Amino acid sequence: MSGPILKLENLSKAFGAVQVIDDVSFEVPRGARMALIGPNGAGKTTIFNLMSGTYAPDRGRVIFDGRDITDLPSRKRIGLGLARSFQNIRLMPHLSVVENVMLGQQSRAGSLGAMLSPLGARSRWRRQAEALLADMNIDTYPGEVVATLPYGIRKKIEVVRALAAQPKLLMLDEPAAGLNPSETAALRDFLVQISEGGTTILIVEHDMGLVRSLCDRAVVLNFGRLIYDGSTRDVQKDPQVLEAYLGSRHAGEGVHA
Amino acid sequence: MSGYLAGIIAILSINVIFAYGIFLAVASGQLNLGGAGFQAVGAYAAGWLSANLGLPVALTLLAGAVVAGLVGVALAFPILRTRGVYLVLATFAFAEVVAGLILNTDALGGAMGMSVPGYVEWQVPMIGAVVVALLVFYLMTTRFGLTMRAIHDDEDVSDLMGVSIRNVKVAAFGVGAALAGLSGAFYAHNFGYIEAQGFNAMVSIYVLLYVLLGGTQTAWGPLVGAAFFTLLPEILREVLPAAKEVVVTLFGGVPDGSRPDESWRFVILGVLAVAFMAIRPEGLITRTMVERLSFRRRTAPGMKEATE
Amino acid sequence: MMLFLQQLVNALMLGSVYVTVAVAFTLTIGILNFLNFTIPTLFMLAGMVGWALSYWGLPFGLSGPLHWALALAIGIAAAIAVSLIVERFTFRYLKTKYGDSTEHAIPLVSSLGFLLIVENLVRIAYGTEARRFPGPDANMTLDVGGILVRIPQLVSLLITVLIVFALVQMMKRSRIGRGLRAIAENPDAANILGIDTKRIVPVVFMLTGLLCGLAGALFAVNYGEVAPMMGEDIGSKAIAGMVIGGLGSIWGAVLGGLCVGLLEMMTVHFFGADTVQIVVWGALLVVLILYPKGILGHHSIGKGKL
């Protein structure tokens, strides 16, 4: 198959009088590692929520893998291959690590038979989930309840949970937030590994170091508008992007990191 | 076996089945405060079929569960739209409507109650309780159980993971209603007499507290909760008369030396409810506790130094 | 026509008892998003303590039987005191860690626990049967153009109206009222804005105790009878009134309480007293499912988790 994996066409969304997303269009090429950046409040997470179906857009269309999914219920999107992580970790606190990952398999296991067969030690779902955790080098005990685990590991588990759906496009919302430099470097290798497995990655991230070393392309949002769509190498030379960042309180921290 | 012990085992078994019925709803994030309503539907369905059509007990027990389950599913769809306070109120209101309907239906004996033929000995509810417990334990190991717990933790993310919230919630609520109905059917046949007043709002409250205090994270919780509170009055038979005199004096009354009634049991249940909610709101039995006790837990290296 | 008017007046009188308790329910739900199951118990407690003091006097033989008005005042104080104890255990120590669905129900479950404790202690201490309350003659009537109005009921109605007005004014104008409204909008934001929630939340519980205690006292005077079970019936009708009027709205609770009084009167008139339970709870269930906002309710309240 060819063509972009994801296409946003003229998306707009307002909350009350505030135009959060204003006529945004861009494409995510198949197999790309793409960044969605912009100052705080630019509408990045809203774009994610529009893509995953948490919000319905006021205008515009979301086209995934050649199919218009604008009106598709949020629950069905992950089954098509659109999986995401969240800005604030949203793992199920009372589920163990492996159970959280098995929850990620749900889109492939929703039949009545799969729902009613046990997920014991010999179940193929559990073995798949454990294998995926091992592949991704998460060497914590998989039976541990996630509420007690450290932040960095939970952040990674959330990515693995999304991967368990075997997505075509993985959307990550600030995966490096709250991580120290060595954890961030590990996360980068982890994402490269995922990408080499053939999964397209769209990432919202403030850490420009991570963005530049991971992504080849970037789109930049400011006040809900698209102001840049091109390579990550040139993004910091773009006058509009510079203005957006320097005019905001993130001037010093983001772009030159 | 003495009649006394047989009676305790029968009521224990009925309470365990009842608690599992409410547990299935609560474990999927739906606080069902209408337990007595479903139990009444099951009891009256079994009682009526037995008294009027003379059906064998095996069939009336099944019918009690099925009718209550269908009523549960029928109620689950409209109340899916409600959450939190609204869900609690809707289930509570349902139970009140059921009690009111029974009181006003002559075919069900109205306020007079109803005699139920087809007596079953304590063994039958006990076998029923064992089967139900095994069933719920099994369900909790399946993906259905996993999605129930996921919905309890975070409904929105469960939806994005592809879980059909509606199907899982309706199924959990419906199967739970069927179990509550089954407990009612066992009650009807074991006691031989049912009346609407026996299924009042307090009954719904008690069973919900059994479940919440036992713990909703694992299938052990309702078992422990129901067993503890059913057996508690037996344990306290000796302690209570003295305590009663103190309280009567404190409230300005005159102790008359009469034996305390079951009010005491509910004072203790209330105190434990308040204490648990303040100290250990997840209930007595938690997943971590079960893992520790089952010796399956290994300590992961490098996990100790790193906590939030 | 005359009969209808008389029925309407009776419904108004009946409804005014529900109104006070419904306002207490709606206040805790509207501000704290907390369905407080101790409310019917507080109502009962004021009546029962009032009865015990006017019958036995203070405990440990400290006094002989008290005058009914003083006894009821102490009963109301008891309701407020218990309500503040409830606050300690439901809100003061509450910490939500995960925000899951049963965790949000912690205050509700706690209040169920308190309901069991207080109600059963009262039964143990005072017995289960209904008691005659030695108040003023409840049957003094006033003839207004052929319609009979009982004077104690009229006084109760006036007191109820006065309380609701005072409450609405307090919510609108006073500092505490503004603080309470801020908490209702967004508890976290209220905290950030410098509103001391730890000091202001008990106010809700004090008001709850006061409203319920007062309603219990008025009930005792009007009906000349109190019973450990008296809270259940009133509580259920107040909940119905609150839901029909719309959760979180004071005027909604007033309107809803009166609606339930009217509904009850009409049901008794047309179908007999036995069906009241079905009609009132049935109406509640239908409103919850079809029109959960109620007549005057907020859209936002109760929409989320508990």
PDB file of N, CA and C in Angstrom, chain A residues 193-250:
ATOM      1  N   GLN A 193      13.824   1.322  17.847  1.00  0.00           N
ATOM      2  CA  GLN A 193      13.580  -0.114  17.713  1.00  0.00           C
ATOM      3  C   GLN A 193      12.148  -0.384  17.213  1.00  0.00           C
ATOM      4  N   ILE A 194      11.204   0.323  17.792  1.00  0.00           N
ATOM      5  CA  ILE A 194       9.806   0.157  17.371  1.00  0.00           C
ATOM      6  C   ILE A 194       9.649   0.575  15.914  1.00  0.00           C
ATOM      7  N   SER A 195      10.252   1.704  15.581  1.00  0.00           N
ATOM      8  CA  SER A 195      10.135   2.243  14.241  1.00  0.00           C
ATOM      9  C   SER A 195      10.736   1.290  13.216  1.00  0.00           C
ATOM     10  N   GLU A 196      11.842   0.671  13.587  1.00  0.00           N
ATOM     11  CA  GLU A 196      12.478  -0.265  12.663  1.00  0.00           C
ATOM     12  C   GLU A 196      11.628  -1.513  12.458  1.00  0.00           C
ATOM     13  N   GLY A 197      10.742  -1.773  13.419  1.00  0.00           N
ATOM     14  CA  GLY A 197       9.794  -2.868  13.235  1.00  0.00           C
ATOM     15  C   GLY A 197       8.688  -2.525  12.244  1.00  0.00           C
ATOM     16  N   GLY A 198       8.674  -1.306  11.729  1.00  0.00           N
ATOM     17  CA  GLY A 198       7.720  -0.946  10.680  1.00  0.00           C
ATOM     18  C   GLY A 198       6.570  -0.075  11.143  1.00  0.00           C
ATOM     19  N   THR A 199       6.585   0.345  12.404  1.00  0.00           N
ATOM     20  CA  THR A 199       5.488   1.165  12.923  1.00  0.00           C
ATOM     21  C   THR A 199       5.783   2.651  12.691  1.00  0.00           C
ATOM     22  N   THR A 200       4.811   3.350  12.165  1.00  0.00           N
ATOM     23  CA  THR A 200       4.943   4.797  11.997  1.00  0.00           C
ATOM     24  C   THR A 200       4.767   5.458  13.370  1.00  0.00           C
ATOM     25  N   ILE A 201       5.576   6.494  13.626  1.00  0.00           N
ATOM     26  CA  ILE A 201       5.490   7.148  14.932  1.00  0.00           C
ATOM     27  C   ILE A 201       5.162   8.625  14.749  1.00  0.00           C
ATOM     28  N   LEU A 202       4.160   9.090  15.493  1.00  0.00           N
ATOM     29  CA  LEU A 202       3.862  10.523  15.571  1.00  0.00           C
ATOM     30  C   LEU A 202       3.996  10.900  17.035  1.00  0.00           C
ATOM     31  N   ILE A 203       4.879  11.863  17.301  1.00  0.00           N
ATOM     32  CA  ILE A 203       5.219  12.123  18.696  1.00  0.00           C
ATOM     33  C   ILE A 203       5.025  13.600  19.025  1.00  0.00           C
ATOM     34  N   VAL A 204       4.352  13.879  20.136  1.00  0.00           N
ATOM     35  CA  VAL A 204       4.283  15.235  20.680  1.00  0.00           C
ATOM     36  C   VAL A 204       5.372  15.328  21.737  1.00  0.00           C
ATOM     37  N   GLU A 205       6.287  16.299  21.588  1.00  0.00           N
ATOM     38  CA  GLU A 205       7.400  16.323  22.531  1.00  0.00           C
ATOM     39  C   GLU A 205       7.959  17.733  22.675  1.00  0.00           C
ATOM     40  N   HIS A 206       8.349  18.077  23.893  1.00  0.00           N
ATOM     41  CA  HIS A 206       8.972  19.377  24.138  1.00  0.00           C
ATOM     42  C   HIS A 206      10.490  19.289  24.061  1.00  0.00           C
ATOM     43  N   ASP A 207      11.027  18.100  24.289  1.00  0.00           N
ATOM     44  CA  ASP A 207      12.477  17.922  24.325  1.00  0.00           C
ATOM     45  C   ASP A 207      13.021  17.921  22.891  1.00  0.00           C
ATOM     46  N   MET A 208      13.561  19.070  22.458  1.00  0.00           N
ATOM     47  CA  MET A 208      13.977  19.198  21.066  1.00  0.00           C
ATOM     48  C   MET A 208      15.160  18.292  20.731  1.00  0.00           C
ATOM     49  N   GLY A 209      15.970  17.993  21.747  1.00  0.00           N
ATOM     50  CA  GLY A 209      17.070  17.058  21.527  1.00  0.00           C
ATOM     51  C   GLY A 209      16.548  15.712  21.060  1.00  0.00           C
ATOM     52  N   LEU A 210      15.546  15.231  21.788  1.00  0.00           N
ATOM     53  CA  LEU A 210      14.929  13.951  21.429  1.00  0.00           C
ATOM     54  C   LEU A 210      14.283  14.046  20.057  1.00  0.00           C
ATOM     55  N   VAL A 211      13.589  15.154  19.805  1.00  0.00           N
ATOM     56  CA  VAL A 211      12.898  15.316  18.518  1.00  0.00           C
ATOM     57  C   VAL A 211      13.897  15.252  17.369  1.00  0.00           C
ATOM     58  N   ARG A 212      15.018  15.985  17.527  1.00  0.00           N
ATOM     59  CA  ARG A 212      15.971  16.027  16.414  1.00  0.00           C
ATOM     60  C   ARG A 212      16.663  14.684  16.198  1.00  0.00           C
ATOM     61  N   SER A 213      16.965  13.985  17.303  1.00  0.00           N
ATOM     62  CA  SER A 213      17.693  12.736  17.111  1.00  0.00           C
ATOM     63  C   SER A 213      16.763  11.598  16.709  1.00  0.00           C
ATOM     64  N   LEU A 214      15.476  11.756  16.927  1.00  0.00           N
ATOM     65  CA  LEU A 214      14.546  10.664  16.610  1.00  0.00           C
ATOM     66  C   LEU A 214      13.829  10.905  15.283  1.00  0.00           C
ATOM     67  N   CYS A 215      13.366  12.148  15.070  1.00  0.00           N
ATOM     68  CA  CYS A 215      12.418  12.373  13.983  1.00  0.00           C
ATOM     69  C   CYS A 215      13.081  12.971  12.763  1.00  0.00           C
ATOM     70  N   ASP A 216      12.532  12.619  11.602  1.00  0.00           N
ATOM     71  CA  ASP A 216      13.017  13.236  10.377  1.00  0.00           C
ATOM     72  C   ASP A 216      12.142  14.415   9.983  1.00  0.00           C
ATOM     73  N   ARG A 217      10.870  14.343  10.340  1.00  0.00           N
ATOM     74  CA  ARG A 217       9.969  15.429   9.962  1.00  0.00           C
ATOM     75  C   ARG A 217       9.264  16.010  11.180  1.00  0.00           C
ATOM     76  N   ALA A 218       8.835  17.260  11.032  1.00  0.00           N
ATOM     77  CA  ALA A 218       8.115  17.896  12.131  1.00  0.00           C
ATOM     78  C   ALA A 218       7.023  18.797  11.575  1.00  0.00           C
ATOM     79  N   VAL A 219       5.896  18.847  12.304  1.00  0.00           N
ATOM     80  CA  VAL A 219       4.904  19.898  12.055  1.00  0.00           C
ATOM     81  C   VAL A 219       4.827  20.732  13.323  1.00  0.00           C
ATOM     82  N   VAL A 220       4.658  22.040  13.155  1.00  0.00           N
ATOM     83  CA  VAL A 220       4.616  22.936  14.310  1.00  0.00           C
ATOM     84  C   VAL A 220       3.263  23.629  14.358  1.00  0.00           C
ATOM     85  N   LEU A 221       2.665  23.610  15.534  1.00  0.00           N
ATOM     86  CA  LEU A 221       1.396  24.299  15.757  1.00  0.00           C
ATOM     87  C   LEU A 221       1.629  25.508  16.640  1.00  0.00           C
ATOM     88  N   ASN A 222       0.896  26.577  16.378  1.00  0.00           N
ATOM     89  CA  ASN A 222       0.880  27.710  17.289  1.00  0.00           C
ATOM     90  C   ASN A 222      -0.526  28.281  17.306  1.00  0.00           C
ATOM     91  N   PHE A 223      -1.101  28.438  18.489  1.00  0.00           N
ATOM     92  CA  PHE A 223      -2.483  28.901  18.635  1.00  0.00           C
ATOM     93  C   PHE A 223      -3.427  28.167  17.701  1.00  0.00           C
ATOM     94  N   GLY A 224      -3.268  26.855  17.607  1.00  0.00           N
ATOM     95  CA  GLY A 224      -4.200  26.054  16.833  1.00  0.00           C
ATOM     96  C   GLY A 224      -3.980  26.079  15.331  1.00  0.00           C
ATOM     97  N   ARG A 225      -2.962  26.831  14.888  1.00  0.00           N
ATOM     98  CA  ARG A 225      -2.696  26.891  13.442  1.00  0.00           C
ATOM     99  C   ARG A 225      -1.403  26.176  13.111  1.00  0.00           C
ATOM    100  N   LEU A 226      -1.357  25.604  11.920  1.00  0.00           N
ATOM    101  CA  LEU A 226      -0.127  24.962  11.460  1.00  0.00           C
ATOM    102  C   LEU A 226       0.811  26.041  10.936  1.00  0.00           C
ATOM    103  N   ILE A 227       2.028  26.119  11.469  1.00  0.00           N
ATOM    104  CA  ILE A 227       2.935  27.168  10.984  1.00  0.00           C
ATOM    105  C   ILE A 227       4.172  26.588  10.327  1.00  0.00           C
ATOM    106  N   TYR A 228       4.357  25.274  10.408  1.00  0.00           N
ATOM    107  CA  TYR A 228       5.538  24.698   9.788  1.00  0.00           C
ATOM    108  C   TYR A 228       5.270  23.250   9.474  1.00  0.00           C
ATOM    109  N   ASP A 229       5.757  22.782   8.340  1.00  0.00           N
ATOM    110  CA  ASP A 229       5.646  21.373   7.993  1.00  0.00           C
ATOM    111  C   ASP A 229       6.858  21.050   7.146  1.00  0.00           C
ATOM    112  N   GLY A 230       7.857  20.391   7.721  1.00  0.00           N
ATOM    113  CA  GLY A 230       9.065  20.130   6.952  1.00  0.00           C
ATOM    114  C   GLY A 230      10.044  19.302   7.752  1.00  0.00           C
ATOM    115  N   SER A 231      11.327  19.416   7.416  1.00  0.00           N
ATOM    116  CA  SER A 231      12.315  18.557   8.070  1.00  0.00           C
ATOM    117  C   SER A 231      12.659  19.103   9.454  1.00  0.00           C
ATOM    118  N   THR A 232      13.092  18.233  10.330  1.00  0.00           N
ATOM    119  CA  THR A 232      13.456  18.671  11.679  1.00  0.00           C
ATOM    120  C   THR A 232      14.747  19.483  11.661  1.00  0.00           C
ATOM    121  N   ARG A 233      15.561  19.282  10.625  1.00  0.00           N
ATOM    122  CA  ARG A 233      16.824  20.007  10.559  1.00  0.00           C
ATOM    123  C   ARG A 233      16.604  21.509  10.414  1.00  0.00           C
ATOM    124  N   ASP A 234      15.583  21.888   9.635  1.00  0.00           N
ATOM    125  CA  ASP A 234      15.397  23.313   9.344  1.00  0.00           C
ATOM    126  C   ASP A 234      14.404  24.005  10.269  1.00  0.00           C
ATOM    127  N   VAL A 235      13.812  23.232  11.159  1.00  0.00           N
ATOM    128  CA  VAL A 235      12.690  23.812  11.892  1.00  0.00           C
ATOM    129  C   VAL A 235      13.107  25.017  12.731  1.00  0.00           C
ATOM    130  N   GLN A 236      14.359  24.992  13.257  1.00  0.00           N
ATOM    131  CA  GLN A 236      14.745  26.096  14.132  1.00  0.00           C
ATOM    132  C   GLN A 236      15.192  27.335  13.360  1.00  0.00           C
ATOM    133  N   LYS A 237      15.277  27.186  12.032  1.00  0.00           N
ATOM    134  CA  LYS A 237      15.638  28.362  11.245  1.00  0.00           C
ATOM    135  C   LYS A 237      14.400  29.087  10.742  1.00  0.00           C
ATOM    136  N   ASP A 238      13.257  28.449  10.893  1.00  0.00           N
ATOM    137  CA  ASP A 238      12.042  29.040  10.349  1.00  0.00           C
ATOM    138  C   ASP A 238      11.619  30.256  11.170  1.00  0.00           C
ATOM    139  N   PRO A 239      11.447  31.407  10.525  1.00  0.00           N
ATOM    140  CA  PRO A 239      11.146  32.634  11.277  1.00  0.00           C
ATOM    141  C   PRO A 239       9.843  32.546  12.066  1.00  0.00           C
ATOM    142  N   GLN A 240       8.828  31.919  11.482  1.00  0.00           N
ATOM    143  CA  GLN A 240       7.546  31.834  12.189  1.00  0.00           C
ATOM    144  C   GLN A 240       7.671  30.987  13.453  1.00  0.00           C
ATOM    145  N   VAL A 241       8.434  29.892  13.331  1.00  0.00           N
ATOM    146  CA  VAL A 241       8.616  29.011  14.490  1.00  0.00           C
ATOM    147  C   VAL A 241       9.386  29.733  15.581  1.00  0.00           C
ATOM    148  N   LEU A 242      10.432  30.441  15.162  1.00  0.00           N
ATOM    149  CA  LEU A 242      11.228  31.199  16.129  1.00  0.00           C
ATOM    150  C   LEU A 242      10.360  32.195  16.870  1.00  0.00           C
ATOM    151  N   GLU A 243       9.530  32.877  16.119  1.00  0.00           N
ATOM    152  CA  GLU A 243       8.676  33.875  16.736  1.00  0.00           C
ATOM    153  C   GLU A 243       7.703  33.234  17.720  1.00  0.00           C
ATOM    154  N   ALA A 244       7.150  32.097  17.295  1.00  0.00           N
ATOM    155  CA  ALA A 244       6.192  31.410  18.162  1.00  0.00           C
ATOM    156  C   ALA A 244       6.841  31.039  19.490  1.00  0.00           C
ATOM    157  N   TYR A 245       8.051  30.530  19.416  1.00  0.00           N
ATOM    158  CA  TYR A 245       8.700  30.084  20.646  1.00  0.00           C
ATOM    159  C   TYR A 245       9.253  31.250  21.455  1.00  0.00           C
ATOM    160  N   LEU A 246       9.901  32.215  20.754  1.00  0.00           N
ATOM    161  CA  LEU A 246      10.497  33.324  21.500  1.00  0.00           C
ATOM    162  C   LEU A 246       9.428  34.200  22.103  1.00  0.00           C
ATOM    163  N   GLY A 247       8.269  34.249  21.470  1.00  0.00           N
ATOM    164  CA  GLY A 247       7.179  35.059  22.007  1.00  0.00           C
ATOM    165  C   GLY A 247       6.502  34.380  23.191  1.00  0.00           C
ATOM    166  N   SER A 248       6.875  33.158  23.445  1.00  0.00           N
ATOM    167  CA  SER A 248       6.223  32.443  24.538  1.00  0.00           C
ATOM    168  C   SER A 248       7.207  32.216  25.671  1.00  0.00           C
ATOM    169  N   ARG A 249       6.710  31.702  26.771  1.00  0.00           N
ATOM    170  CA  ARG A 249       7.576  31.512  27.928  1.00  0.00           C
ATOM    171  C   ARG A 249       8.485  30.297  27.744  1.00  0.00           C
ATOM    172  N   HIS A 250       8.327  29.596  26.640  1.00  0.00           N
ATOM    173  CA  HIS A 250       9.201  28.455  26.404  1.00  0.00           C
ATOM    174  C   HIS A 250      10.420  28.833  25.572  1.00  0.00           C
TER     175      HIS A 250
END
